[in-house]
Short mmCIF file of C-alpha atoms and ligand atoms in Angstrom, two decimals:
data_model
loop_
_atom_site.label_atom_id
_atom_site.label_comp_id
_atom_site.label_asym_id
_atom_site.label_seq_id
_atom_site.Cartn_x
_atom_site.Cartn_y
_atom_site.Cartn_z
CA MET A 1 0.00 0.00 0.00
CA THR A 2 1.23 3.52 -0.78
CA PHE A 3 -0.25 6.36 1.23
CA ILE A 4 1.66 9.52 1.89
CA GLY A 5 -1.13 11.51 3.54
CA ASP A 6 -1.70 15.11 4.38
CA ARG A 7 1.24 17.00 5.99
CA GLN A 8 -0.95 18.39 8.78
CA GLU A 9 -2.34 14.92 9.51
CA LEU A 10 1.21 13.56 9.79
CA CYS A 11 2.13 16.48 12.03
CA ASP A 12 -0.91 15.89 14.26
CA LEU A 13 0.10 12.25 14.63
CA ALA A 14 3.66 13.30 15.55
CA ILE A 15 2.21 15.64 18.21
CA GLU A 16 -0.15 13.00 19.62
CA VAL A 17 2.58 10.38 19.87
CA ALA A 18 5.16 12.82 21.31
CA LYS A 19 2.67 13.73 24.05
CA LYS A 20 2.09 10.04 24.82
CA ALA A 21 5.85 9.50 25.14
CA GLY A 22 6.06 12.64 27.31
CA GLU A 23 3.55 11.13 29.74
CA LEU A 24 5.66 7.99 30.02
CA LEU A 25 8.89 9.97 30.51
CA MET A 26 7.47 12.22 33.25
CA LYS A 27 7.34 9.08 35.43
CA ARG A 28 11.03 9.36 36.29
CA PRO A 29 12.52 6.04 37.41
CA ALA A 30 13.98 5.80 40.92
CA VAL A 31 16.92 3.83 39.55
CA PHE A 32 18.53 4.37 36.17
CA ASP A 33 19.80 1.53 34.06
CA LEU A 34 22.42 2.99 31.68
CA SER A 35 23.76 1.46 28.47
CA GLU A 36 26.90 2.91 26.90
CA LYS A 37 26.74 3.95 23.21
CA SER A 38 29.37 5.70 21.03
CA SER A 39 31.62 6.67 23.99
CA VAL A 40 31.62 6.58 27.78
CA LEU A 41 29.93 10.03 27.67
CA ASP A 42 27.13 8.77 25.43
CA PHE A 43 24.51 6.61 27.11
CA ALA A 44 20.86 5.63 26.88
CA THR A 45 18.66 5.07 29.91
CA GLN A 46 15.97 2.41 30.06
CA MET A 47 13.53 5.29 29.44
CA ASP A 48 15.11 6.20 26.06
CA ILE A 49 14.48 2.61 25.01
CA GLN A 50 10.93 2.43 26.40
CA SER A 51 10.05 5.79 24.83
CA GLU A 52 11.28 4.71 21.39
CA ALA A 53 9.35 1.42 21.64
CA LEU A 54 6.14 3.28 22.55
CA ILE A 55 6.58 5.82 19.72
CA VAL A 56 7.28 3.15 17.09
CA LYS A 57 4.34 0.99 18.22
CA SER A 58 1.96 3.97 18.25
CA LEU A 59 3.02 5.15 14.79
CA LEU A 60 2.92 1.73 13.17
CA GLU A 61 -0.50 0.94 14.64
CA ILE A 62 -1.87 3.82 12.55
CA ARG A 63 0.56 3.74 9.59
CA PRO A 64 1.89 0.19 9.25
CA ASP A 65 3.66 0.79 5.91
CA ASP A 66 5.82 3.68 7.05
CA GLY A 67 9.56 3.54 7.63
CA ILE A 68 11.35 4.33 10.89
CA VAL A 69 14.75 5.77 11.81
CA GLY A 70 15.14 5.88 15.59
CA GLU A 71 18.15 6.90 17.67
CA GLU A 72 17.94 3.81 19.86
CA GLY A 73 18.08 1.42 16.91
CA ALA A 74 14.57 1.24 15.48
CA ASN A 75 15.02 0.89 11.75
CA ARG A 76 12.45 -0.07 9.19
CA GLU A 77 12.22 0.46 5.48
CA SER A 78 9.27 2.46 4.19
CA LYS A 79 6.68 0.94 1.86
CA SER A 80 4.54 4.09 1.82
CA GLY A 81 7.18 6.70 0.96
CA VAL A 82 6.94 8.17 4.49
CA THR A 83 9.62 7.68 7.15
CA TRP A 84 9.53 8.83 10.78
CA VAL A 85 12.76 10.17 12.27
CA ILE A 86 12.65 9.78 16.05
CA ASP A 87 14.67 10.98 19.00
CA PRO A 88 12.82 9.36 21.93
CA ILE A 89 14.68 11.59 24.44
CA ASP A 90 16.69 14.46 23.05
CA GLY A 91 18.74 15.69 25.99
CA THR A 92 19.26 12.38 27.75
CA VAL A 93 21.93 13.94 30.00
CA ASN A 94 19.41 16.57 31.18
CA TYR A 95 16.82 13.82 31.74
CA PHE A 96 19.27 11.74 33.79
CA TYR A 97 20.35 14.69 35.96
CA GLY A 98 16.76 15.93 36.43
CA LEU A 99 17.31 19.15 34.46
CA PRO A 100 14.53 20.56 32.24
CA GLY A 101 14.62 20.95 28.47
CA TRP A 102 14.83 17.31 27.39
CA ASN A 103 12.24 16.60 24.76
CA ILE A 104 10.74 14.11 22.35
CA SER A 105 11.50 14.95 18.73
CA ILE A 106 9.54 13.35 15.88
CA GLY A 107 10.11 14.35 12.25
CA VAL A 108 8.45 12.92 9.13
CA LYS A 109 10.15 12.80 5.77
CA ASP A 110 9.38 11.70 2.23
CA GLU A 111 11.64 11.59 -0.82
CA THR A 112 11.77 15.42 -0.85
CA GLY A 113 12.98 15.74 2.76
CA VAL A 114 11.32 16.57 6.09
CA ILE A 115 7.67 17.58 5.61
CA ALA A 116 6.41 17.82 9.21
CA GLY A 117 7.72 17.60 12.74
CA ALA A 118 6.95 18.06 16.42
CA VAL A 119 9.16 18.72 19.45
CA PHE A 120 7.58 18.30 22.89
CA SER A 121 9.29 19.35 26.12
CA PRO A 122 7.00 18.24 28.97
CA THR A 123 8.97 19.83 31.85
CA THR A 124 8.48 23.29 30.32
CA ASN A 125 5.03 22.58 28.84
CA SER A 126 6.35 23.46 25.41
CA LEU A 127 5.17 22.04 22.12
CA TRP A 128 6.59 23.20 18.82
CA TRP A 129 5.52 21.94 15.42
CA ALA A 130 5.73 22.76 11.74
CA THR A 131 4.64 21.50 8.34
CA ARG A 132 6.66 22.37 5.27
CA GLY A 133 5.10 25.47 3.72
CA GLY A 134 2.64 25.81 6.61
CA GLY A 135 4.68 27.80 9.13
CA ALA A 136 5.98 27.01 12.63
CA PHE A 137 4.02 27.08 15.89
CA TYR A 138 4.71 27.19 19.65
CA ASN A 139 1.81 26.10 21.90
CA GLY A 140 -0.62 27.08 19.15
CA LEU A 141 0.89 30.46 18.24
CA LYS A 142 2.71 31.16 14.97
CA ILE A 143 6.39 31.92 15.58
CA SER A 144 9.25 33.57 13.70
CA CYS A 145 12.95 33.88 14.35
CA ASN A 146 14.71 37.13 15.26
CA ASN A 147 15.85 39.04 12.19
CA PRO A 148 17.80 41.20 11.62
CA VAL A 149 20.21 40.73 14.55
CA THR A 150 23.81 41.91 14.46
CA LEU A 151 26.62 39.66 15.63
CA ASP A 152 27.56 41.91 18.56
CA ASN A 153 23.98 41.65 19.89
CA ALA A 154 23.53 37.93 19.30
CA LEU A 155 22.62 35.40 21.99
CA ILE A 156 23.87 32.10 20.59
CA ALA A 157 23.13 28.54 21.71
CA SER A 158 25.55 25.71 21.08
CA GLY A 159 26.20 22.14 22.08
CA PHE A 160 29.07 19.69 22.33
CA GLY A 161 28.86 16.11 21.10
CA TYR A 162 30.04 13.00 22.88
CA ASP A 163 33.33 12.74 20.97
CA ARG A 164 35.99 14.26 23.26
CA SER A 165 38.40 14.99 20.38
CA ALA A 166 35.72 16.93 18.45
CA ARG A 167 35.35 19.20 21.47
CA VAL A 168 38.73 20.79 20.63
CA SER A 169 37.39 22.37 17.42
CA GLN A 170 34.03 23.09 19.06
CA SER A 171 35.70 25.05 21.85
CA ALA A 172 37.82 26.89 19.28
CA ASP A 173 34.61 28.13 17.62
CA ILE A 174 33.21 29.24 20.97
CA ALA A 175 36.48 31.01 21.85
CA LYS A 176 36.37 32.84 18.52
CA LEU A 177 32.77 34.03 18.95
CA LEU A 178 32.48 34.76 22.67
CA PRO A 179 34.39 38.08 22.62
CA ILE A 180 32.30 39.43 19.71
CA ILE A 181 28.71 38.37 20.59
CA ARG A 182 26.25 39.03 23.46
CA ASP A 183 26.61 35.63 25.16
CA VAL A 184 26.41 31.85 24.77
CA ARG A 185 23.81 29.35 26.07
CA ARG A 186 24.27 25.56 26.40
CA ASN A 187 20.78 24.19 27.02
CA GLY A 188 21.49 20.49 26.53
CA ALA A 189 19.03 19.51 23.82
CA ALA A 190 19.61 20.18 20.12
CA ALA A 191 15.94 20.01 19.05
CA VAL A 192 14.92 22.61 21.64
CA ASP A 193 17.91 24.79 20.68
CA LEU A 194 16.57 24.82 17.11
CA CYS A 195 13.05 25.60 18.38
CA TYR A 196 14.51 28.44 20.49
CA VAL A 197 15.94 29.92 17.29
CA ALA A 198 12.50 29.49 15.69
CA MET A 199 10.71 31.45 18.43
CA GLY A 200 13.42 34.04 19.04
CA ALA A 201 14.42 32.74 22.50
CA VAL A 202 17.99 32.72 21.16
CA ASP A 203 19.26 34.42 18.02
CA ALA A 204 21.28 31.52 16.63
CA TYR A 205 22.41 27.96 17.29
CA PHE A 206 25.34 26.01 15.98
CA GLU A 207 26.73 22.56 16.70
CA GLU A 208 29.01 19.98 15.10
CA GLY A 209 28.23 16.25 15.00
CA LEU A 210 24.42 16.25 15.04
CA ASN A 211 22.56 13.17 13.84
CA GLU A 212 19.51 13.05 11.62
CA TRP A 213 17.14 12.57 14.59
CA ASP A 214 18.54 15.65 16.38
CA LEU A 215 17.88 17.84 13.34
CA ALA A 216 14.77 16.50 11.56
CA ALA A 217 11.86 18.13 13.44
CA GLY A 218 13.71 21.12 14.94
CA GLY A 219 15.38 21.93 11.62
CA LEU A 220 12.02 22.17 9.84
CA ILE A 221 10.53 24.23 12.70
CA ALA A 222 13.45 26.71 12.51
CA THR A 223 13.28 26.92 8.70
CA GLU A 224 9.51 27.46 8.72
CA ALA A 225 10.06 30.26 11.25
CA GLY A 226 12.33 32.04 8.76
CA ALA A 227 15.77 30.81 9.86
CA VAL A 228 18.49 29.79 7.44
CA ILE A 229 20.19 26.46 8.22
CA SER A 230 23.49 25.40 6.71
CA ASP A 231 26.88 23.90 7.41
CA ARG A 232 29.84 26.24 8.02
CA THR A 233 30.32 26.94 4.31
CA GLY A 234 26.69 27.76 3.53
CA GLY A 235 26.02 24.26 2.11
CA ALA A 236 23.49 21.73 3.38
CA PRO A 237 23.55 21.22 7.17
CA GLY A 238 24.90 17.87 8.34
CA LYS A 239 27.24 16.02 10.64
CA SER A 240 30.06 18.55 10.08
CA MET A 241 27.96 21.54 11.23
CA VAL A 242 24.43 22.79 11.76
CA LEU A 243 24.25 26.59 11.87
CA ALA A 244 20.76 28.13 12.27
CA ALA A 245 19.93 31.85 12.48
CA GLY A 246 17.86 34.57 10.89
CA PRO A 247 19.25 35.47 7.44
CA ALA A 248 21.22 38.59 8.48
CA LEU A 249 22.94 36.97 11.46
CA HIS A 250 23.47 33.75 9.54
CA ARG A 251 25.57 35.67 6.97
CA GLU A 252 27.65 37.28 9.72
CA LEU A 253 28.17 33.95 11.50
CA LEU A 254 29.32 32.21 8.32
CA ALA A 255 31.93 34.94 7.89
CA ALA A 256 32.99 34.89 11.58
CA LEU A 257 33.36 31.10 11.68
CA ALA A 258 35.40 31.10 8.45
CA ILE A 259 38.18 33.27 9.91
C1 IPD B 1 22.22 15.34 22.36
C2 IPD B 1 21.66 16.67 22.80
C3 IPD B 1 22.78 17.64 23.08
C4 IPD B 1 23.69 17.80 21.89
C5 IPD B 1 24.21 16.46 21.42
C6 IPD B 1 23.06 15.51 21.14
P1 IPD B 1 20.84 13.14 22.92
O1 IPD B 1 21.16 14.46 22.04
O2 IPD B 1 20.83 17.20 21.80
O3 IPD B 1 22.29 18.93 23.38
O4 IPD B 1 24.76 18.64 22.25
O5 IPD B 1 24.95 16.67 20.24
O6 IPD B 1 23.56 14.27 20.74
O7 IPD B 1 22.03 12.25 22.87
O8 IPD B 1 20.55 13.60 24.29
O9 IPD B 1 19.65 12.57 22.23
CA1 CA B 2 18.38 10.88 22.26
#
């Protein structure tokens, strides 16, 4: 069966399922069971795994022919042309330490790229969503990124991956920017950082080493809110760099990072 479906319908399903996973995750376990992933810094809790299982089951119950790409290993080829890109807890370190901002990020893509996505952060009661061409929303209100913002006034979010050696170049970027911008924020969850750009809660966000599930929903939400997203050369964003900002600041950041 081939059924792509309406973008808003797909978005509504992403929202419904993200909320369901949020309910599960708000029941914080008394004891954490940690499994190591790419490095000793990178781990999943039993809740990352349970959240992904719940999301996959809920999506496939409604759309059994869709594909899945999930951070905790869910992988399924699409027969419908639609694939769900899932981060069952974005900000696992925040979740483990009991800090806010962790979220559930669910993007939906077809052969043209991401067409809808939702990011739900239960501890801050925040829900962001977007459909391609339909704008970006925060708790029901249409949002747009800050533009124009000059570099010297810019509040910029960033993040550091789990690869210790990559942190050398990441800290070099921060050292370069810090003296010439307003300030830096490290919130601990890439999808929310992108949503913060979308709603103007920060002016820009950049990070190296993001995976598809970190970027899918938040990237669409930021783009639909008017942000430009690229790598550090102005090409497509990817593992080497995701740089998101309103168009004016984005141009200045590309130039500043190139020096
Ligand atoms: C991580 C968070 C963090 C970012 C890392 C991501 P995870 O996602 O988004 O803010 O700096 O690059 O991997 O591992 O908690 O899903
Ligand atoms: Ca995750």
